[in-house]
Tab-separated table of C-alpha atoms in Angstrom:
chain	number	residue	atom	x	y	z
T	426	UNK	CA	-0.037	0.654	-0.031
T	427	UNK	CA	1.334	3.176	-1.327
T	428	UNK	CA	2.226	5.872	2.453
T	429	UNK	CA	2.686	9.300	2.123
T	430	UNK	CA	5.856	11.373	3.767
T	431	UNK	CA	5.058	15.208	4.922
T	432	UNK	CA	7.635	16.571	6.640
T	433	UNK	CA	6.767	20.151	8.857
T	434	UNK	CA	6.723	23.214	6.786
T	435	UNK	CA	7.120	26.601	6.380
T	436	UNK	CA	4.279	28.611	5.108
T	437	UNK	CA	2.656	27.788	2.223
T	438	UNK	CA	1.660	30.662	-1.088
T	439	UNK	CA	0.506	30.016	-3.963
T	440	UNK	CA	-3.248	28.599	-5.132
T	441	UNK	CA	-5.390	25.396	-4.978
T	442	UNK	CA	-7.563	24.836	-7.238
T	443	UNK	CA	-10.819	22.517	-5.610
T	444	UNK	CA	-12.274	20.188	-8.256
T	445	UNK	CA	-16.297	18.894	-8.816
T	446	UNK	CA	-17.453	17.409	-5.576
T	447	UNK	CA	-17.270	13.932	-5.047
T	448	UNK	CA	-20.231	13.786	-3.102
T	449	UNK	CA	-22.410	15.588	-6.145
T	450	UNK	CA	-20.998	13.456	-8.422
T	451	UNK	CA	-21.518	10.752	-6.837
T	452	UNK	CA	-25.081	11.359	-6.894
T	453	UNK	CA	-25.191	13.083	-10.581
T	454	UNK	CA	-23.775	9.578	-12.033
T	455	UNK	CA	-26.390	6.843	-10.675
T	456	UNK	CA	-29.018	9.860	-12.614
T	457	UNK	CA	-28.321	8.618	-15.802
T	458	UNK	CA	-29.969	5.525	-14.825
T	459	UNK	CA	-32.862	7.561	-15.271
T	460	UNK	CA	-33.317	7.795	-19.110
T	461	UNK	CA	-31.961	6.304	-22.529
T	462	UNK	CA	-30.643	9.673	-23.173
T	463	UNK	CA	-26.959	10.839	-22.814
T	464	UNK	CA	-25.655	13.022	-18.961
T	465	UNK	CA	-22.761	14.593	-19.602
T	466	UNK	CA	-21.063	15.936	-16.467
T	467	UNK	CA	-18.301	18.253	-16.533
T	468	UNK	CA	-15.788	19.650	-13.626
T	469	UNK	CA	-16.242	16.071	-12.321
T	470	UNK	CA	-13.184	14.553	-10.224
T	471	UNK	CA	-11.205	11.779	-10.362
T	472	UNK	CA	-10.962	10.162	-7.899
T	473	UNK	CA	-11.266	5.603	-6.998
T	474	UNK	CA	-14.938	6.113	-5.493
T	475	UNK	CA	-16.258	7.971	-9.522
T	476	UNK	CA	-14.362	4.683	-10.730
T	477	UNK	CA	-16.122	2.079	-8.275
T	478	UNK	CA	-18.880	4.562	-9.341
T	479	UNK	CA	-18.048	3.670	-12.797
T	480	UNK	CA	-17.213	0.053	-12.479
T	481	UNK	CA	-21.511	-0.344	-11.292
T	482	UNK	CA	-22.672	1.575	-13.249
T	483	UNK	CA	-21.386	-0.756	-16.197
T	484	UNK	CA	-22.643	-3.534	-14.452
T	485	UNK	CA	-26.471	-2.040	-14.106
T	486	UNK	CA	-26.138	-1.651	-18.405
T	487	UNK	CA	-25.121	1.486	-18.055
T	488	UNK	CA	-21.955	2.935	-20.487
T	489	UNK	CA	-19.161	5.589	-18.854
T	490	UNK	CA	-16.917	6.939	-20.561
T	491	UNK	CA	-13.849	9.510	-19.503
T	492	UNK	CA	-13.619	12.174	-21.329
T	493	UNK	CA	-10.949	15.369	-21.154
T	494	UNK	CA	-8.093	13.308	-18.418
T	495	UNK	CA	-11.269	12.042	-16.368
T	496	UNK	CA	-12.752	15.808	-16.361
T	497	UNK	CA	-15.404	14.539	-18.336
T	498	UNK	CA	-17.713	12.308	-17.703
T	499	UNK	CA	-19.825	10.919	-20.523
T	500	UNK	CA	-22.872	8.382	-19.146
T	501	UNK	CA	-26.151	6.579	-21.318
T	502	UNK	CA	-28.315	4.143	-20.103
T	503	UNK	CA	-30.754	3.182	-23.356
T	504	UNK	CA	-30.285	-0.206	-23.614
T	505	UNK	CA	-31.217	-3.255	-21.401
T	506	UNK	CA	-30.814	-2.496	-17.374
T	507	UNK	CA	-29.045	-5.063	-14.807
T	508	UNK	CA	-31.335	-3.674	-11.967
T	509	UNK	CA	-28.664	-6.690	-9.290
T	510	UNK	CA	-26.774	-4.150	-7.893
T	511	UNK	CA	-23.428	-6.593	-6.232
T	512	UNK	CA	-22.421	-7.153	-3.392
T	513	UNK	CA	-18.377	-7.450	-4.627
T	514	UNK	CA	-18.959	-3.543	-6.049
T	515	UNK	CA	-21.370	-1.900	-3.681
T	516	UNK	CA	-18.469	-2.835	-0.312
T	517	UNK	CA	-16.432	-1.326	-1.651
T	518	UNK	CA	-18.799	2.673	-1.445
T	519	UNK	CA	-21.845	3.490	0.701
T	520	UNK	CA	-23.029	6.257	-2.232
T	521	UNK	CA	-23.175	2.816	-4.222
T	522	UNK	CA	-26.985	2.684	-2.328
T	523	UNK	CA	-28.248	5.750	-4.541
T	524	UNK	CA	-28.672	3.986	-7.921
T	525	UNK	CA	-31.160	1.836	-5.938
T	526	UNK	CA	-33.714	4.968	-6.572
T	527	UNK	CA	-33.144	5.404	-10.131
T	528	UNK	CA	-33.342	1.310	-10.174
T	529	UNK	CA	-37.042	1.872	-8.695
T	530	UNK	CA	-38.348	4.589	-10.818
T	531	UNK	CA	-37.128	3.268	-14.229
T	532	UNK	CA	-38.272	-0.450	-13.660
T	533	UNK	CA	-40.105	-1.166	-10.974
T	534	UNK	CA	-37.494	-3.805	-9.344
T	535	UNK	CA	-34.188	-3.692	-8.088
T	536	UNK	CA	-32.162	-5.663	-6.318
T	537	UNK	CA	-29.432	-3.216	-3.986
T	538	UNK	CA	-26.583	-4.692	-1.613
T	539	UNK	CA	-26.114	-2.759	1.839
T	540	UNK	CA	-23.192	-1.181	1.473
T	541	UNK	CA	-20.052	-0.224	2.698
T	542	UNK	CA	-17.897	2.723	2.642
T	543	UNK	CA	-14.939	4.402	5.632
T	544	UNK	CA	-15.866	2.532	9.136
T	545	UNK	CA	-17.502	5.812	11.143
T	546	UNK	CA	-20.116	3.753	12.404
T	547	UNK	CA	-23.213	2.520	12.334
T	548	UNK	CA	-25.418	4.384	8.922
T	549	UNK	CA	-28.352	2.298	8.791
T	550	UNK	CA	-29.972	1.584	4.768
T	551	UNK	CA	-33.831	2.713	7.189
T	552	UNK	CA	-33.788	6.183	6.108
T	553	UNK	CA	-33.845	4.900	3.003
T	554	UNK	CA	-36.217	2.637	2.994
T	555	UNK	CA	-38.810	4.489	4.873
T	556	UNK	CA	-38.926	6.948	2.304
T	557	UNK	CA	-39.006	4.790	-0.920
T	558	UNK	CA	-42.040	2.758	0.457
T	559	UNK	CA	-43.610	5.615	1.418
T	560	UNK	CA	-43.372	6.041	-2.429
T	561	UNK	CA	-44.848	2.669	-2.908
T	562	UNK	CA	-41.913	0.223	-2.908
T	563	UNK	CA	-41.655	-3.077	-0.709
T	564	UNK	CA	-38.713	-3.784	0.102
T	565	UNK	CA	-37.580	-6.633	1.966
T	566	UNK	CA	-34.465	-7.382	3.475
T	567	UNK	CA	-32.615	-10.698	2.268
T	568	UNK	CA	-29.167	-12.259	2.642
T	569	UNK	CA	-27.568	-9.087	2.659
T	570	UNK	CA	-29.917	-7.672	-0.262
T	571	UNK	CA	-33.052	-5.132	-0.512
T	572	UNK	CA	-35.274	-6.506	-2.892
T	573	UNK	CA	-37.331	-3.563	-3.843
T	574	UNK	CA	-39.990	-4.080	-5.869
T	575	UNK	CA	-43.460	-1.995	-6.798
T	576	UNK	CA	-46.914	-2.551	-7.493
T	577	UNK	CA	-47.505	-0.916	-10.748
T	578	UNK	CA	-45.069	2.005	-10.733
T	579	UNK	CA	-43.847	5.219	-8.184
T	580	UNK	CA	-46.641	7.013	-6.898
T	581	UNK	CA	-46.359	11.162	-5.720
T	582	UNK	CA	-46.555	11.363	-2.388
T	583	UNK	CA	-46.411	12.908	0.913
T	584	UNK	CA	-43.088	11.651	3.943
T	585	UNK	CA	-41.658	13.457	6.649
T	586	UNK	CA	-38.004	12.087	7.342
T	587	UNK	CA	-36.835	11.466	11.072
T	588	UNK	CA	-33.121	12.538	10.096
T	589	UNK	CA	-32.657	14.653	6.985
T	590	UNK	CA	-29.614	12.111	5.386
T	591	UNK	CA	-28.690	13.253	3.069
T	592	UNK	CA	-28.251	9.637	1.187
T	593	UNK	CA	-31.792	8.658	1.601
T	594	UNK	CA	-33.245	12.353	-0.134
T	595	UNK	CA	-30.680	12.285	-3.147
T	596	UNK	CA	-32.790	8.273	-3.448
T	597	UNK	CA	-35.995	9.975	-3.082
T	598	UNK	CA	-35.110	13.231	-5.323
T	599	UNK	CA	-34.655	10.361	-8.277
T	600	UNK	CA	-37.205	8.270	-7.832
T	601	UNK	CA	-39.662	10.491	-7.218
T	602	UNK	CA	-39.180	12.481	-10.644
T	603	UNK	CA	-40.545	9.529	-13.109
T	604	UNK	CA	-43.661	8.298	-10.137
T	605	UNK	CA	-47.108	9.423	-10.690
T	606	UNK	CA	-48.200	12.458	-9.268
T	607	UNK	CA	-46.545	15.052	-7.063
T	608	UNK	CA	-44.394	13.762	-3.957
T	609	UNK	CA	-43.713	15.742	-1.581
T	610	UNK	CA	-40.536	15.375	0.906
T	611	UNK	CA	-40.474	16.888	4.456
T	612	UNK	CA	-37.166	17.714	7.219
T	613	UNK	CA	-35.181	16.843	3.351
T	614	UNK	CA	-30.903	17.490	3.494
T	615	UNK	CA	-30.703	20.895	2.679
T	616	UNK	CA	-26.655	20.762	1.273
T	617	UNK	CA	-25.508	21.869	-1.061
T	618	UNK	CA	-24.979	18.415	-3.389
T	619	UNK	CA	-29.059	18.180	-3.227
T	620	UNK	CA	-29.380	21.372	-4.981
T	621	UNK	CA	-26.660	20.848	-7.328
T	622	UNK	CA	-28.405	16.594	-7.993
T	623	UNK	CA	-31.602	19.023	-8.388
T	624	UNK	CA	-30.319	22.040	-11.016
T	625	UNK	CA	-29.232	18.443	-12.853
T	626	UNK	CA	-32.329	17.090	-13.294
T	627	UNK	CA	-34.393	20.066	-13.675
T	628	UNK	CA	-31.909	20.303	-16.975
T	629	UNK	CA	-33.310	16.176	-18.320
T	630	UNK	CA	-36.705	18.040	-17.866
T	631	UNK	CA	-37.601	17.361	-13.809
T	632	UNK	CA	-40.296	19.370	-11.831
T	633	UNK	CA	-38.847	20.183	-9.091
T	634	UNK	CA	-38.763	22.512	-5.990
T	635	UNK	CA	-37.469	23.602	-2.742
T	636	UNK	CA	-34.142	21.754	-2.968
T	637	UNK	CA	-32.090	24.274	-0.698
T	638	UNK	CA	-34.937	23.581	2.388
T	639	UNK	CA	-36.600	21.528	4.323
T	640	UNK	CA	-39.004	20.831	2.593
T	641	UNK	CA	-38.955	19.448	-1.183
T	642	UNK	CA	-41.563	19.233	-3.467
T	643	UNK	CA	-41.882	17.072	-7.465
T	644	UNK	CA	-44.299	16.978	-9.811
T	645	UNK	CA	-43.071	13.465	-11.637
T	646	UNK	CA	-43.411	13.108	-14.866
T	647	UNK	CA	-43.175	10.479	-17.803
T	648	UNK	CA	-39.742	10.663	-19.018
T	649	UNK	CA	-36.696	12.704	-18.784
T	650	UNK	CA	-34.483	13.774	-21.641
T	651	UNK	CA	-30.293	13.556	-22.113
T	652	UNK	CA	-28.441	16.844	-20.134
T	653	UNK	CA	-25.122	18.904	-19.350
T	654	UNK	CA	-24.410	19.016	-16.122
T	655	UNK	CA	-21.274	21.076	-14.075
T	656	UNK	CA	-20.486	18.931	-11.215
T	657	UNK	CA	-20.480	22.521	-8.003
T	658	UNK	CA	-17.280	22.201	-5.922
T	659	UNK	CA	-16.280	20.453	-3.386
T	660	UNK	CA	-17.324	21.713	0.036
T	661	UNK	CA	-15.033	19.634	2.236
T	662	UNK	CA	-11.917	19.929	0.055
T	663	UNK	CA	-12.428	23.219	-0.556
T	664	UNK	CA	-12.041	23.365	3.199
T	665	UNK	CA	-9.290	21.119	3.682
T	666	UNK	CA	-7.407	22.924	1.593
T	667	UNK	CA	-8.202	26.065	3.257
T	668	UNK	CA	-6.083	24.701	6.580
T	669	UNK	CA	-3.385	25.161	4.726
T	670	UNK	CA	-2.228	28.263	5.586
T	671	UNK	CA	-4.251	28.424	8.844
T	672	UNK	CA	-2.203	25.239	9.778
T	673	UNK	CA	1.297	26.262	7.987
T	674	UNK	CA	1.202	30.263	8.093
T	675	UNK	CA	1.313	32.456	4.699
T	676	UNK	CA	-0.870	32.790	2.051
T	677	UNK	CA	-3.201	29.648	-0.090
T	678	UNK	CA	-6.154	31.055	-2.617
T	679	UNK	CA	-8.711	27.671	-3.253
T	680	UNK	CA	-9.713	28.630	-6.959
T	681	UNK	CA	-13.474	28.138	-7.629
T	682	UNK	CA	-14.492	28.086	-3.696
T	683	UNK	CA	-16.729	29.609	-2.848
T	684	UNK	CA	-17.770	30.829	1.378
T	685	UNK	CA	-21.891	30.156	1.398
T	686	UNK	CA	-21.369	26.610	0.811
T	687	UNK	CA	-19.307	25.998	4.030
T	688	UNK	CA	-20.681	29.494	5.732
T	689	UNK	CA	-20.450	27.744	9.289
T	690	UNK	CA	-16.952	26.214	8.906
T	691	UNK	CA	-15.650	29.860	7.961
T	692	UNK	CA	-16.154	31.801	11.462
T	693	UNK	CA	-14.879	29.207	12.850
T	694	UNK	CA	-11.801	29.495	11.514
T	695	UNK	CA	-12.937	33.760	11.954
T	696	UNK	CA	-13.153	32.148	15.771
T	697	UNK	CA	-9.709	30.960	15.658
T	698	UNK	CA	-7.824	34.019	14.242
T	699	UNK	CA	-7.913	33.161	10.363
T	700	UNK	CA	-8.670	35.420	7.619
T	701	UNK	CA	-10.754	34.034	5.365
T	702	UNK	CA	-11.754	36.764	1.879
T	703	UNK	CA	-14.212	35.821	-1.220
T	704	UNK	CA	-12.116	36.930	-4.178
T	705	UNK	CA	-13.309	36.804	-8.375
T	706	UNK	CA	-11.572	33.523	-8.518
T	707	UNK	CA	-11.801	31.540	-5.093
T	708	UNK	CA	-11.074	32.161	-1.240
T	709	UNK	CA	-7.990	33.389	-0.033
T	710	UNK	CA	-7.090	32.041	3.771
T	711	UNK	CA	-3.955	33.343	5.321
T	712	UNK	CA	-3.590	33.498	9.698
T	713	UNK	CA	-4.670	36.753	10.762
T	714	UNK	CA	-1.796	36.991	13.048
T	715	UNK	CA	-0.011	34.771	15.600
T	716	UNK	CA	-0.426	31.313	17.063
T	717	UNK	CA	-4.346	30.232	16.315
T	718	UNK	CA	-6.584	30.263	19.467
T	719	UNK	CA	-8.618	27.501	20.098
T	720	UNK	CA	-12.543	27.339	19.324
T	721	UNK	CA	-15.547	24.492	19.771
T	722	UNK	CA	-16.801	23.089	16.936
T	723	UNK	CA	-19.884	21.151	16.747
T	724	UNK	CA	-21.070	19.512	13.798
T	725	UNK	CA	-24.712	18.869	11.888
T	726	UNK	CA	-26.461	18.826	9.172
T	727	UNK	CA	-26.154	21.776	6.240
T	728	UNK	CA	-25.486	24.925	6.572
T	729	UNK	CA	-24.135	23.887	10.650
T	730	UNK	CA	-20.588	22.841	10.679
T	731	UNK	CA	-19.964	19.363	7.964
T	732	UNK	CA	-18.860	16.304	9.997
T	733	UNK	CA	-16.552	15.576	7.157
T	734	UNK	CA	-13.939	18.897	8.603
T	735	UNK	CA	-14.309	18.060	12.055
T	736	UNK	CA	-11.098	15.522	11.525
T	737	UNK	CA	-9.295	18.707	9.670
T	738	UNK	CA	-10.217	20.835	12.217
T	739	UNK	CA	-9.120	18.792	15.274
T	740	UNK	CA	-5.687	18.584	13.556
T	741	UNK	CA	-6.066	22.293	13.637
T	742	UNK	CA	-6.702	23.119	16.688
T	743	UNK	CA	-3.803	20.376	18.122
T	744	UNK	CA	-1.890	23.388	18.299
T	745	UNK	CA	-4.255	26.396	19.712
T	746	UNK	CA	-3.290	28.400	22.162
T	747	UNK	CA	-6.253	26.779	24.162
T	748	UNK	CA	-8.911	24.043	24.894
T	749	UNK	CA	-11.290	23.544	22.982
T	750	UNK	CA	-14.551	21.091	22.178
T	751	UNK	CA	-15.859	19.724	19.305
T	752	UNK	CA	-18.832	17.092	19.429
T	753	UNK	CA	-19.411	15.601	16.675
T	754	UNK	CA	-23.552	13.914	16.611
T	755	UNK	CA	-23.934	13.562	12.461
T	756	UNK	CA	-21.985	10.087	13.125
T	757	UNK	CA	-20.513	7.831	15.634
T	758	UNK	CA	-16.871	6.766	16.409
T	759	UNK	CA	-15.666	9.546	14.550
T	760	UNK	CA	-12.649	10.163	16.370
T	761	UNK	CA	-11.038	7.191	15.268
T	762	UNK	CA	-7.932	10.057	13.944
T	763	UNK	CA	-7.277	10.821	18.102
T	764	UNK	CA	-4.855	7.915	18.741
T	765	UNK	CA	-3.492	8.586	16.186
T	766	UNK	CA	-2.580	12.940	16.885
T	767	UNK	CA	-2.242	11.959	20.459
T	768	UNK	CA	1.760	9.168	18.672
T	769	UNK	CA	1.976	13.023	17.138
T	770	UNK	CA	2.202	14.694	21.004
T	771	UNK	CA	-1.195	15.743	20.574
T	772	UNK	CA	-3.358	16.247	23.655
T	773	UNK	CA	-6.920	14.980	23.534
T	774	UNK	CA	-9.591	13.392	25.946
T	775	UNK	CA	-12.322	11.005	24.037
T	776	UNK	CA	-15.854	10.893	25.732
T	777	UNK	CA	-17.794	9.068	23.687
T	778	UNK	CA	-19.370	11.942	21.057
T	779	UNK	CA	-16.820	14.552	22.888
T	780	UNK	CA	-13.024	14.784	21.778
T	781	UNK	CA	-11.187	17.924	24.245
T	782	UNK	CA	-7.886	18.874	22.185
T	783	UNK	CA	-5.453	20.709	25.379
T	784	UNK	CA	-3.359	23.031	22.509
T	785	UNK	CA	0.383	22.132	23.191
T	786	UNK	CA	2.337	24.153	21.722
T	787	UNK	CA	4.766	21.586	19.284
T	788	UNK	CA	2.837	18.057	17.414
T	789	UNK	CA	6.248	16.334	16.141
T	790	UNK	CA	6.669	13.832	13.359
T	791	UNK	CA	5.750	9.770	13.913
T	792	UNK	CA	4.448	7.052	11.734
T	793	UNK	CA	0.415	7.516	11.704
T	794	UNK	CA	-2.305	5.226	10.091
T	795	UNK	CA	-5.191	5.895	8.458
T	796	UNK	CA	-8.572	4.915	9.166
T	797	UNK	CA	-10.852	6.486	6.929
T	798	UNK	CA	-10.820	9.325	4.263
T	799	UNK	CA	-11.145	12.369	6.663
T	800	UNK	CA	-9.433	11.032	8.693
T	801	UNK	CA	-5.955	10.062	6.098
T	802	UNK	CA	-6.028	13.784	5.278
T	803	UNK	CA	-6.419	15.029	8.948
T	804	UNK	CA	-3.099	12.969	9.339
T	805	UNK	CA	-1.292	14.791	6.504
T	806	UNK	CA	-1.681	18.037	7.626
T	807	UNK	CA	-1.162	17.788	11.122
T	808	UNK	CA	2.486	16.867	9.209
T	809	UNK	CA	2.299	19.836	8.071
T	810	UNK	CA	2.769	21.332	11.152
T	811	UNK	CA	4.839	19.070	12.472
T	812	UNK	CA	7.797	18.830	13.534
T	813	UNK	CA	10.003	16.068	11.604
T	814	UNK	CA	9.484	13.652	9.442
T	815	UNK	CA	5.467	11.953	9.215
T	816	UNK	CA	4.530	9.460	7.565
T	817	UNK	CA	0.916	8.519	7.094
T	818	UNK	CA	-0.254	4.968	5.382
T	819	UNK	CA	-2.915	3.120	4.473
T	820	UNK	CA	-3.443	5.971	1.658
T	821	UNK	CA	-6.059	4.086	-0.320
T	822	UNK	CA	-8.551	5.792	1.637
T	823	UNK	CA	-7.030	9.374	0.936
T	824	UNK	CA	-7.306	8.385	-3.257
T	825	UNK	CA	-11.640	7.770	-2.513
T	826	UNK	CA	-11.476	11.798	-1.726
T	827	UNK	CA	-8.611	13.606	-2.705
T	828	UNK	CA	-7.158	14.778	-6.280
T	829	UNK	CA	-3.582	14.472	-6.432
T	830	UNK	CA	-2.285	16.009	-2.994
T	831	UNK	CA	0.295	16.127	-3.503
T	832	UNK	CA	0.413	17.782	-6.736
T	833	UNK	CA	-2.132	20.752	-5.062
T	834	UNK	CA	-0.047	21.019	-2.257
T	835	UNK	CA	3.414	20.729	-3.232
T	836	UNK	CA	2.159	23.456	-5.371
T	837	UNK	CA	2.052	26.094	-2.925
T	838	UNK	CA	5.582	24.802	-1.214
T	839	UNK	CA	4.578	21.705	1.059
T	840	UNK	CA	6.751	18.716	1.354
T	841	UNK	CA	5.343	15.939	0.627
T	842	UNK	CA	5.708	12.646	-1.728
T	843	UNK	CA	3.935	9.947	-2.067
T	844	UNK	CA	6.526	6.203	-1.680
T	845	UNK	CA	4.677	3.263	-3.749
T	846	UNK	CA	3.569	0.673	-1.897
T	847	UNK	CA	4.337	-3.287	-3.628
């Protein structure tokens, strides 16, 4: 397995281009199952998860071709469709469950394996099942697979989710576009990725209102047509690279970034003593003066602080002045990076869903192991702030969500390299 070596760094300076959003693209790609006409996605990220979704869609009968070095995805599903999403592919990535709604809408039946992905606690499918059942689907779990079918197709309905699940919102949204009648989803997720999916579906002919709010209304149509759609900028990659100059000093401009994508994150950075400025090209970030100040963080659904930036924020706060408390309210078991940061000299106490971080003067380089996608990049950030050399192993997690991280960080002056494993 590959490893990443990071050496303690001085100030960073330059520009980092932000790729299209992984989580948005993974929801957009299954939308090709809803139409016989081509769907083209521009500004696509070049990640292993995108390749996994390509493999899954191909197994279902869709064609996905990567163009312009992977930045454009041309998809089509005009032939015979296989309704079975097999375990061997689905286990690799949780977002694979997003084929369930489109398959039900297009075919009226589907068999989808329970998904895999990062080991960051229970992320049950029952919210998805409840949402699709409200539209008339009959779903049962047998031998690790969800067996779903409809009687005469999906039908519009009003459904309120018990939790604002992003994935369940996306599954409901795609399924409802071809359902008969009007569907209303209450307590819907509000993330930018939901708005991006709705924009794409509207370009395909769907009738959707209210995306970006807690209530989304969908008027079902008979068919969807092809479209070309640009993937929204990745707000998690954006937030991650915004932390680079906060940790190392200097000034970095994240090209394509918009503050409204991560406003709550920017508010916490401001409180910690980090300057965030919207420019014509993106977001410019630098320290205001001196040492970072301790701040408290609570992860919440959008527009709250993103759970996918919690690990990276912890890396910053390890050397802050004072004591910070991070509360994880989205996923259980998402502080697995804390023991690895302790190996680097951090002072962290974890109690259930709370982590207390007592800032230290300096971190020390060490051999550490990535436990999940966001934890892996948090250890790289910590390595940039540490004295000496840090080796991060098991970085296959990293490649699921960050495009060419070594190249992007090296371009602004970071001392980082990848070591190929056997």
